[in-house]
Tab-separated table of C-alpha atoms in Angstrom:
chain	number	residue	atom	x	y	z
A	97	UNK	CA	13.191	2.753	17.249
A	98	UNK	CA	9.903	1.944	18.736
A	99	UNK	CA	8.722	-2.281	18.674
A	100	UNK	CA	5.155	-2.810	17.953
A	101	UNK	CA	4.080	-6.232	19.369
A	102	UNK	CA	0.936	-7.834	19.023
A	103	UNK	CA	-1.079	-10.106	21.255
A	104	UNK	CA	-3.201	-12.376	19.312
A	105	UNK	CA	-4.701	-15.979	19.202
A	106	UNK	CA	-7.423	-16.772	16.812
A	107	UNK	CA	-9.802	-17.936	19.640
A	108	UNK	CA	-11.421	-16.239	21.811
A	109	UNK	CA	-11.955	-15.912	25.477
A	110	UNK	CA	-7.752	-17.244	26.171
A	111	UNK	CA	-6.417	-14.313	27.967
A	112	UNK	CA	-5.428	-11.920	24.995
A	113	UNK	CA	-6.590	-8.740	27.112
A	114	UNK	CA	-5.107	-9.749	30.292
A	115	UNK	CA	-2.046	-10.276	28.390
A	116	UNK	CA	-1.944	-7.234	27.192
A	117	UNK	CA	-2.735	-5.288	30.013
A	118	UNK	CA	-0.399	-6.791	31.878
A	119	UNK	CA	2.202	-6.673	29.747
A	120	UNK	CA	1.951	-3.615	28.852
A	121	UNK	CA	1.592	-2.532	32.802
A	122	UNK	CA	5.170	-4.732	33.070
A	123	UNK	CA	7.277	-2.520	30.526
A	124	UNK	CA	6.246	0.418	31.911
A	125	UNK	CA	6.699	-0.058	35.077
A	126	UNK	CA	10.270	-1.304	33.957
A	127	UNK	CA	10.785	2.016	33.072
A	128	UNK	CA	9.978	1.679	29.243
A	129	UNK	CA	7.266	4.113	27.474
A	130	UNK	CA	4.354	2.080	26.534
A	131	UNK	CA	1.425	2.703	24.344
A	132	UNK	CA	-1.530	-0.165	24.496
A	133	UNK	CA	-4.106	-0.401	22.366
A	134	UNK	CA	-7.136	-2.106	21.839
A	135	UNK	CA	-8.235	-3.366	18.478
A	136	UNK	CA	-11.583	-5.080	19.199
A	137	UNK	CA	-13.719	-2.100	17.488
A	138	UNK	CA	-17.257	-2.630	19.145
A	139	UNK	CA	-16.518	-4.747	21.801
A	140	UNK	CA	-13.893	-2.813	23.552
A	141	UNK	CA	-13.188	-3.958	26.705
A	142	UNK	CA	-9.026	-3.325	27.342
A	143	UNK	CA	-10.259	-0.325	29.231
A	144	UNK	CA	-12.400	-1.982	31.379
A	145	UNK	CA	-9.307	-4.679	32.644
A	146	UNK	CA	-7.319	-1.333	32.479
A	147	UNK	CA	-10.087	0.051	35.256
A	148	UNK	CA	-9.984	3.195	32.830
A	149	UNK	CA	-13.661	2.767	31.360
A	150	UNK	CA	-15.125	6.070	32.899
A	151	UNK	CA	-12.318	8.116	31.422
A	152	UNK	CA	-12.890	7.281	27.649
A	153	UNK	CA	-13.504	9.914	26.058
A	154	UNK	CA	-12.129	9.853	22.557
A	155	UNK	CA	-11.232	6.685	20.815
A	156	UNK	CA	-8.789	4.826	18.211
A	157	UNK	CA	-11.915	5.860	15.218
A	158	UNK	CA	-11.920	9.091	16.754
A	159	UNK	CA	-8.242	9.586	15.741
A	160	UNK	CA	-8.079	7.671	12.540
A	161	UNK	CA	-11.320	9.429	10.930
A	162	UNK	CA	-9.350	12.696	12.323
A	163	UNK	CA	-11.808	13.740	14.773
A	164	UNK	CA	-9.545	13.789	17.707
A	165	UNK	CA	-5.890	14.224	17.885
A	166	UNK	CA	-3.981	11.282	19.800
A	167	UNK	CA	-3.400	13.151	22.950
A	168	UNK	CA	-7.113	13.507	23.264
A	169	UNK	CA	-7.720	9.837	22.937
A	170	UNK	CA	-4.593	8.784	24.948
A	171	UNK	CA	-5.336	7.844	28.528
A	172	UNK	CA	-3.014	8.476	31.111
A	173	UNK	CA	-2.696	5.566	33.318
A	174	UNK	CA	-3.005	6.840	36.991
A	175	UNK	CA	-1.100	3.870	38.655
A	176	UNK	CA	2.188	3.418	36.501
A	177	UNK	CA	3.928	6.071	34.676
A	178	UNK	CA	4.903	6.329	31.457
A	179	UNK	CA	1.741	4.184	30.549
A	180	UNK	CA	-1.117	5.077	27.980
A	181	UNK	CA	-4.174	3.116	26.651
A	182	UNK	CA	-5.348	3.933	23.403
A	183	UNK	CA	-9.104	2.622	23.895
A	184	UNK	CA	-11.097	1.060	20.957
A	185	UNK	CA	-14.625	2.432	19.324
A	186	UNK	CA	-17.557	0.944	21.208
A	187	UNK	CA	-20.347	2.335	18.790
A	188	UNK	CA	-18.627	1.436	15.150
A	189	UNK	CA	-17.490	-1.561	13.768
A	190	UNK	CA	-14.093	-3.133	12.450
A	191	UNK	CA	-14.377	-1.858	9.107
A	192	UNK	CA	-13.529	1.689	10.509
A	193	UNK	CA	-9.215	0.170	10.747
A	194	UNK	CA	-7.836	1.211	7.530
A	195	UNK	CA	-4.607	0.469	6.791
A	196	UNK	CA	-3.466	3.819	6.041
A	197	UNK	CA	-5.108	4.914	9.493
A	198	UNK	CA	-3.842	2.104	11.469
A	199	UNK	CA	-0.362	3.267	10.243
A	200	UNK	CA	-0.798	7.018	10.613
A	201	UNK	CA	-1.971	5.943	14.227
A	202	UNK	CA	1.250	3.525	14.854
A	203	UNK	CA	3.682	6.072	13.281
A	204	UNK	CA	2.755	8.814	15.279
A	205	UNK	CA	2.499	6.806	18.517
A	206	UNK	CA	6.191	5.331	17.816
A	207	UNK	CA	7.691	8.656	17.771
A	208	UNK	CA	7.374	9.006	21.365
A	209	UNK	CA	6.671	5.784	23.162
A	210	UNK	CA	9.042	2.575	23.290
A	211	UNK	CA	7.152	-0.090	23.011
A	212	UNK	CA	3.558	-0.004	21.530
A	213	UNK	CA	0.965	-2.796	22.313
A	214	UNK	CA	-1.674	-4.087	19.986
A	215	UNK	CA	-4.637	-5.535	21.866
A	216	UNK	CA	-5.612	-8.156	18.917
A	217	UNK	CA	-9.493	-8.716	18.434
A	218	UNK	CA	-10.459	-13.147	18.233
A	219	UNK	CA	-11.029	-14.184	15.196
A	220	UNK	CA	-9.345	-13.080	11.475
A	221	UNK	CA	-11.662	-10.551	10.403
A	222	UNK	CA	-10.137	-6.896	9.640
A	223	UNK	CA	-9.419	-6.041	13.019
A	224	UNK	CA	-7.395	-9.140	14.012
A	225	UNK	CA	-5.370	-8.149	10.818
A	226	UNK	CA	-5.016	-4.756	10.866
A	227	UNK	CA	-3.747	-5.697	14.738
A	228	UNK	CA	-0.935	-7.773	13.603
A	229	UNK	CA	0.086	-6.539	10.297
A	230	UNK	CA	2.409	-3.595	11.395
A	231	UNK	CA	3.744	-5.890	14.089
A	232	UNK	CA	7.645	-6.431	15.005
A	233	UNK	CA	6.940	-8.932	17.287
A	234	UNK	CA	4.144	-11.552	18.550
A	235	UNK	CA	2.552	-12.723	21.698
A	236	UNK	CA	0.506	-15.357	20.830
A	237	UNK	CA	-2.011	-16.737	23.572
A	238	UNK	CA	-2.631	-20.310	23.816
A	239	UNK	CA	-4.795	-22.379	26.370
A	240	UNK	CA	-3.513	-25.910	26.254
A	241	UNK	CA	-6.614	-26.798	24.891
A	242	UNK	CA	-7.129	-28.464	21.299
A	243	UNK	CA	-9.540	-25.654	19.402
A	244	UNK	CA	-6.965	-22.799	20.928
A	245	UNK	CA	-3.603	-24.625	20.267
A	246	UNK	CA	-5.549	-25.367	16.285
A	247	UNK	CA	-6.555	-21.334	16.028
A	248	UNK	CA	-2.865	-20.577	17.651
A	249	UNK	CA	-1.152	-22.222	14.545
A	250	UNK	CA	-3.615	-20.787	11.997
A	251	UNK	CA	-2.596	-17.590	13.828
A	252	UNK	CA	1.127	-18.028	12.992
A	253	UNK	CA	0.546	-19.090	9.358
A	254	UNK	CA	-1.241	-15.704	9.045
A	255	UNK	CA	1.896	-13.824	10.719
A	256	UNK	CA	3.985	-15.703	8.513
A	257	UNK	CA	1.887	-14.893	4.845
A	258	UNK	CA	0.077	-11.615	5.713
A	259	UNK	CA	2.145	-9.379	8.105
A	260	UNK	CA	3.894	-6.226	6.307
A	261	UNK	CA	6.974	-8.048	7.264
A	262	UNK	CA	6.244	-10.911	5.019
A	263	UNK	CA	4.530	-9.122	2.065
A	264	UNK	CA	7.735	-6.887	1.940
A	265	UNK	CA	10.328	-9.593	2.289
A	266	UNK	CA	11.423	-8.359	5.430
A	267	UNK	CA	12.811	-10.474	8.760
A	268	UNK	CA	9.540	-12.099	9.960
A	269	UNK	CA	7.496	-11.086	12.725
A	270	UNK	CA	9.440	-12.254	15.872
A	271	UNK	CA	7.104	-15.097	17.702
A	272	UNK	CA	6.581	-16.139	21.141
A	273	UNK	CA	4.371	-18.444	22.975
A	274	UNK	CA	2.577	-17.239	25.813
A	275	UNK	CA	0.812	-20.411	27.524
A	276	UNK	CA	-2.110	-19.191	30.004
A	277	UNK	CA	-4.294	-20.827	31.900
A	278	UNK	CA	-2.346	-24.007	32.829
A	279	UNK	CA	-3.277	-26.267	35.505
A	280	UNK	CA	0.292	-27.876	36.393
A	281	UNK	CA	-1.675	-30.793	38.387
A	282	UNK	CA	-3.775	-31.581	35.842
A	283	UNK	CA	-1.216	-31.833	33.408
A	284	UNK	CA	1.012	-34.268	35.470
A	285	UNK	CA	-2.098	-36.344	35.992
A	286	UNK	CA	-2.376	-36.917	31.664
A	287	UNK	CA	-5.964	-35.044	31.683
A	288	UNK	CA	-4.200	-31.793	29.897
A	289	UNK	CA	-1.712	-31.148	27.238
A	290	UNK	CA	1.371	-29.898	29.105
A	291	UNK	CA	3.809	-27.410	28.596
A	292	UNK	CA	6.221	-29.428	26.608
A	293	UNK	CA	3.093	-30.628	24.092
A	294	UNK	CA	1.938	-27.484	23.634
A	295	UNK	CA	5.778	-26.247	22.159
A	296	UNK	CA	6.141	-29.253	20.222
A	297	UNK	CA	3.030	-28.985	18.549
A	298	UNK	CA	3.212	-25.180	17.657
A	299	UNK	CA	7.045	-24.787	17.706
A	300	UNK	CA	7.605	-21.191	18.857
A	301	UNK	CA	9.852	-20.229	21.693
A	302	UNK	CA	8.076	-19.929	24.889
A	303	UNK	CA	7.757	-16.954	26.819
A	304	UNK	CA	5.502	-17.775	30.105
A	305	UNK	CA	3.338	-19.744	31.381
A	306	UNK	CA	0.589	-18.401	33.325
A	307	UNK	CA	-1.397	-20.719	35.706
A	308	UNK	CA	-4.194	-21.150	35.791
A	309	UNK	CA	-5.637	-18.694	39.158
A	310	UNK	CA	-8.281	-16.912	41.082
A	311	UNK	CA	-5.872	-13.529	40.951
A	312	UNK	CA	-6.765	-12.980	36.936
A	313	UNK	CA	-11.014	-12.560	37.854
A	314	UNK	CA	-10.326	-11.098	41.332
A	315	UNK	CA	-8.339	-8.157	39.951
A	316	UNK	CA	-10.250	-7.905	36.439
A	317	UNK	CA	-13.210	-7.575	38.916
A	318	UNK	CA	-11.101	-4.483	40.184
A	319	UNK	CA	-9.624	-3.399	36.940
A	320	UNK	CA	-6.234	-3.887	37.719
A	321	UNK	CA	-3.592	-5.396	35.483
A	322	UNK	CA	-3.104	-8.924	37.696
A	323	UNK	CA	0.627	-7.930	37.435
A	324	UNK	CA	-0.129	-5.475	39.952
A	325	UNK	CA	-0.936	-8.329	42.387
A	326	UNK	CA	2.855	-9.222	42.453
A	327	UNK	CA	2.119	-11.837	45.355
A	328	UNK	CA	-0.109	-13.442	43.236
A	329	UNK	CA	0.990	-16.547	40.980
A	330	UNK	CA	-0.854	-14.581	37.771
A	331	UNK	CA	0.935	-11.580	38.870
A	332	UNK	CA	4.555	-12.845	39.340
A	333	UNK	CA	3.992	-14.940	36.042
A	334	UNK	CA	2.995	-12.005	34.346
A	335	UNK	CA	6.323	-10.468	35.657
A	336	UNK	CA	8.798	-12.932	35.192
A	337	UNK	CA	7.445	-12.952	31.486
A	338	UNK	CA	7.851	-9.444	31.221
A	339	UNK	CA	11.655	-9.147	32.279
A	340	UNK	CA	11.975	-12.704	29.608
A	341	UNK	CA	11.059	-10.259	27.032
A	342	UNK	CA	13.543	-7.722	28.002
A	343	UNK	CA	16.230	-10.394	28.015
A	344	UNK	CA	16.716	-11.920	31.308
A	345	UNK	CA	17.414	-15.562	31.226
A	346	UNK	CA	14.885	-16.399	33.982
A	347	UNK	CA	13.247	-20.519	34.442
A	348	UNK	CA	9.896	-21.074	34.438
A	349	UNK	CA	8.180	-21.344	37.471
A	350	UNK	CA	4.354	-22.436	37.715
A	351	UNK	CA	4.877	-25.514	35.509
A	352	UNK	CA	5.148	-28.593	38.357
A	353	UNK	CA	2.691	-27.418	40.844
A	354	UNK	CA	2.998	-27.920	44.351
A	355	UNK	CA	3.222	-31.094	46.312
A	356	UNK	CA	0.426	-32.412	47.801
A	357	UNK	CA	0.799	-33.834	51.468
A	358	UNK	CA	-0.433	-37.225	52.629
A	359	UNK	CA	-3.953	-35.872	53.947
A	360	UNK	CA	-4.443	-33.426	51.543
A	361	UNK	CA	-4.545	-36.226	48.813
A	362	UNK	CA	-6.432	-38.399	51.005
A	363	UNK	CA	-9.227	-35.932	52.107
A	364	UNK	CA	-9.189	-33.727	49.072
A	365	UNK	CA	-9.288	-29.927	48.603
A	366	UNK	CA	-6.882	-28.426	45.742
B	3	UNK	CA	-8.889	-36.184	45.137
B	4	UNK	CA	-10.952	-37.459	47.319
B	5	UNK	CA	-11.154	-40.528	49.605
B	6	UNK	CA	-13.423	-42.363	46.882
B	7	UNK	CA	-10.827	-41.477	43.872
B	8	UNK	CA	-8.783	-44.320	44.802
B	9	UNK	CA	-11.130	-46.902	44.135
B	10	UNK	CA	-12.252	-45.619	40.643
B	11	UNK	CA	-10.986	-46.339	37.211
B	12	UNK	CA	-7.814	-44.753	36.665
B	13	UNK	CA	-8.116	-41.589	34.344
B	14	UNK	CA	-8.349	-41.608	30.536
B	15	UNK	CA	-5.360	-39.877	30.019
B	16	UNK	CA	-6.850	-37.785	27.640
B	17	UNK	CA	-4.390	-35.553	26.984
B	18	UNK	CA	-2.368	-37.917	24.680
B	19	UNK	CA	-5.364	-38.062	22.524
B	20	UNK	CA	-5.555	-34.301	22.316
B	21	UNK	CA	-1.745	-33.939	21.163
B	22	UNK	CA	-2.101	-36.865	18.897
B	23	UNK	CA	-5.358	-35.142	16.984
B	24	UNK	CA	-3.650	-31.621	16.970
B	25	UNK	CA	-0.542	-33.284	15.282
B	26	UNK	CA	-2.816	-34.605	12.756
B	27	UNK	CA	-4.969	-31.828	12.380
B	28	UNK	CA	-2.048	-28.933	12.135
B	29	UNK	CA	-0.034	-30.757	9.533
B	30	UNK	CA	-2.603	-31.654	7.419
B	31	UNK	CA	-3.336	-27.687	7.415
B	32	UNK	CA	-0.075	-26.213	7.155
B	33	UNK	CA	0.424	-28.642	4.420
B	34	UNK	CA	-2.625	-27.083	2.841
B	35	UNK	CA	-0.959	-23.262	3.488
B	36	UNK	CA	2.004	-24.766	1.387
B	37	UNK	CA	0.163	-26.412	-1.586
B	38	UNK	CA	-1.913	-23.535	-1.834
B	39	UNK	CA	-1.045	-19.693	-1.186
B	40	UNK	CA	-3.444	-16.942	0.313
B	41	UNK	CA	-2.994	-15.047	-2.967
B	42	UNK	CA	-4.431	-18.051	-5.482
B	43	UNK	CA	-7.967	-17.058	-5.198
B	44	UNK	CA	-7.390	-13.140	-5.607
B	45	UNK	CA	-4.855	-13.985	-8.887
B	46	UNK	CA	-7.321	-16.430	-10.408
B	47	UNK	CA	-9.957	-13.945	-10.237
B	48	UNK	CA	-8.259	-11.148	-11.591
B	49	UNK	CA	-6.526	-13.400	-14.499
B	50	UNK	CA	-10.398	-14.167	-15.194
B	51	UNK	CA	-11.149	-10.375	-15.073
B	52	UNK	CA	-8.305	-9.737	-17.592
B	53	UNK	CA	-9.443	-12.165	-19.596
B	54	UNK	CA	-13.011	-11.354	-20.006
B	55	UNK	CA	-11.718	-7.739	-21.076
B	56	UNK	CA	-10.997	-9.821	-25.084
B	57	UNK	CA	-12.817	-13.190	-24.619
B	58	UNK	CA	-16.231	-14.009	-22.777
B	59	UNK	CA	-15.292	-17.024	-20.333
B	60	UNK	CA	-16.529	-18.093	-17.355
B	61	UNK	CA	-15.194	-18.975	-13.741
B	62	UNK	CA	-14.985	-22.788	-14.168
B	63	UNK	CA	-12.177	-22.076	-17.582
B	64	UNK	CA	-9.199	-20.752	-15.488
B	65	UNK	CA	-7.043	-23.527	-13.735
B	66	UNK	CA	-4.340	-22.245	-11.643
B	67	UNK	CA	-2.711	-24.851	-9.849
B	68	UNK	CA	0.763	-24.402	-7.816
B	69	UNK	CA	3.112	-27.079	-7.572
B	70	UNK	CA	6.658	-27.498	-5.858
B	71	UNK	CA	9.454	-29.559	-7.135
B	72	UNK	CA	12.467	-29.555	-5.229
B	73	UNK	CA	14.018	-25.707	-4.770
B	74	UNK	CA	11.132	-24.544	-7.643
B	75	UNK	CA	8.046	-23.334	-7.594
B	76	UNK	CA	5.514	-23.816	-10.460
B	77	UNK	CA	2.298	-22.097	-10.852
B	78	UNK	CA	0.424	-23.576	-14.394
B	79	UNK	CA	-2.353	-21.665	-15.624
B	80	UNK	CA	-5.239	-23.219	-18.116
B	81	UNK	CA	-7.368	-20.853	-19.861
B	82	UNK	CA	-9.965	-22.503	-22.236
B	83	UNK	CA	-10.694	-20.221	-24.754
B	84	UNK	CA	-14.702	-20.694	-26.270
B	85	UNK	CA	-15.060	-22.164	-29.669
B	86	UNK	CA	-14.542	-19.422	-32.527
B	87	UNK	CA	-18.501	-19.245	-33.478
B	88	UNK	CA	-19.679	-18.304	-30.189
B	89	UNK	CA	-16.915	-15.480	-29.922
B	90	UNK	CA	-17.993	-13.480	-32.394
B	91	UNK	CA	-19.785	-10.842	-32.542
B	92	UNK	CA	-17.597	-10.250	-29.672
B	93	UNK	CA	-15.555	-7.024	-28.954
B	94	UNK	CA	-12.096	-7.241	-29.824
């Protein structure tokens, strides 16, 4: 049976797409079949971090509203197999999800694919909901940062009361933290909330942390999942957080930072 | 880090701040998800819509408050009907 996971956050601008892509990217080059797709109707931009914009040609609308059949709209990633992006309407808005389209989509997509990705949309309008209501599981993207840590747990009080898990009484949505953007240096110097705040705060099982690093804008410039740049710190956070999810009992790395010598301190330079 | 940084005022330590303002701020609002359900609005104004099918009220007449008491839950609705003179004339 196909798992539907969702990467959400409330706030906008943490690293949901990134995530995503790079997650996504991660199972399937694990050897899983993996769907992504983007939810931010009018403000698509999955494809773009996917480096797939000029091959849109249908979209998600496209195959709700029954004006294109899924294979049209699927794209064929041409780096990683077994890897599809499903991209989002630029031109309409987020009133186009219906519920009954949205799960005529997610049906048909889990008949064939393993794992299917929902590229959640800021915010809780429609299309932050429609992303998370057919989810199994949760990957919710926090900067340790007050406003995103606030939206974060606003974020699981909605997965908790409004997921079709919870208004059917099923098992709940399964959660997990996915901390991005952390400066390790910063944190051990008391001028950000560290790892350990963040989980005691929002108390969900972390997945990865993801420091914070030049890799994620260098290979967005590119269009290249960062988890592609496996020598990267992103890139081999993004991995280690992959093979987590499949059940490897793996420690975190990127949460101390390095060690500053004598003259580095003295003289400066990160 | 520079040369200089060792001669200024140690740092704020701001981060202790943020946690203790996000443990404020994030119990106060789950406690307001508990005291009062997504579905409280939408109930209240359909009970008002039922209503106003036999009786001509208004918004402000329906109370629906939700209250927990150990392992219950209970929700206490107050309609106030309008006095009998200005009701009739009134469908039935």
């Amino acid at each position: 049976m196909a798992t539907v996971i969702v990467v959400t956050s409330g706030k906008g601008g943490v690293g949901k797409t990134t995530t995503s892509a790079s997650f996504a990217t991660g199972l399937a080059q694990r050897g899983y079949r993996t769907a992504v797709i983007d939810f931010d109707v009018g403000l698509r931009n999955l494809d773009l971090i996917m480096g797939c914009e000029r091959r849109v040609v249908y979209d998600f609308v496209n195959v709700i509203n029954n004006e294109a059949n899924l294979n049209q709209a699927l794209i064929r990633d041409k780096r990683v197999e077994n890897l599809y992006i499903l991209p989002a309407s630029q031109t309409r808005d987020k009133e186009a999800l219906t519920k009954e389209g949205v799960e005529r989509v997610l049906n048909e997509l889990k008949q064939t694919f393993e794992y299917v990705v929902c590229d959640s949309p800021a915010g809780i309008e429609r299309g932050a909901l429609m992303a998370l209501y057919f989810a199994d599981e949760a990957l919710v993207v926090t900067n340790p940062e007050v406003s995103s840590v606030r939206d974060s747990d606003r974020i699981l009080g909605i997965l908790a009361s409004r997921s079709r898990r919870a208004e059917q009484g099923e098992s709940p949505v399964k959660e997990h933290l996915v901390l991005t953007r952390y400066a390790p240096e910063r944190a051990n110097r008391g001028d950000m909330l560290t790892v350990q705040d963040v989980l005691e705060i929002l108390g969900i099982p972390l997945l990865g942390v993801i420091p914070e690093s030049p890799a994620v804008l260098q290979s967005s410039n590119a269009g290249v999942p960062v988890i592609l740049e496996g020598g990267s710190d992103a890139g081999a956070a993004y991995g280690d957080l992959v093979d987590r999810f499949l059940g490897k009992d793996l420690p975190h790395r990127f949460m101390e930072g390095q060690k500053k010598g004598f003259l580095q301190r003295l003289f400066g330079g990160s | 880090m520079g040369l200089f940084d060792y001669f200024r005022a140690p740092p704020s330590k701001s981060a202790a701040l943020a946690k203790e303002r996000l443990q404020i701020i994030v119990a106060h609002e789950r406690g307001g998800r508990r005291s009062s359900p997504d579905y409280l609005p939408a109930l209240k104004k359909e009970l008002l819509e039922v209503v106003r099918k036999y009786v001509p009220i208004d918004q402000s007449q329906v109370k629906v408050h939700l209250d927990r008491e150990g392992g219950y839950e209970i929700l206490e609705l107050n309609i106030t009907l309008p006095d009998e003179e200005q009701r009739s004339g009134q469908p039935r």
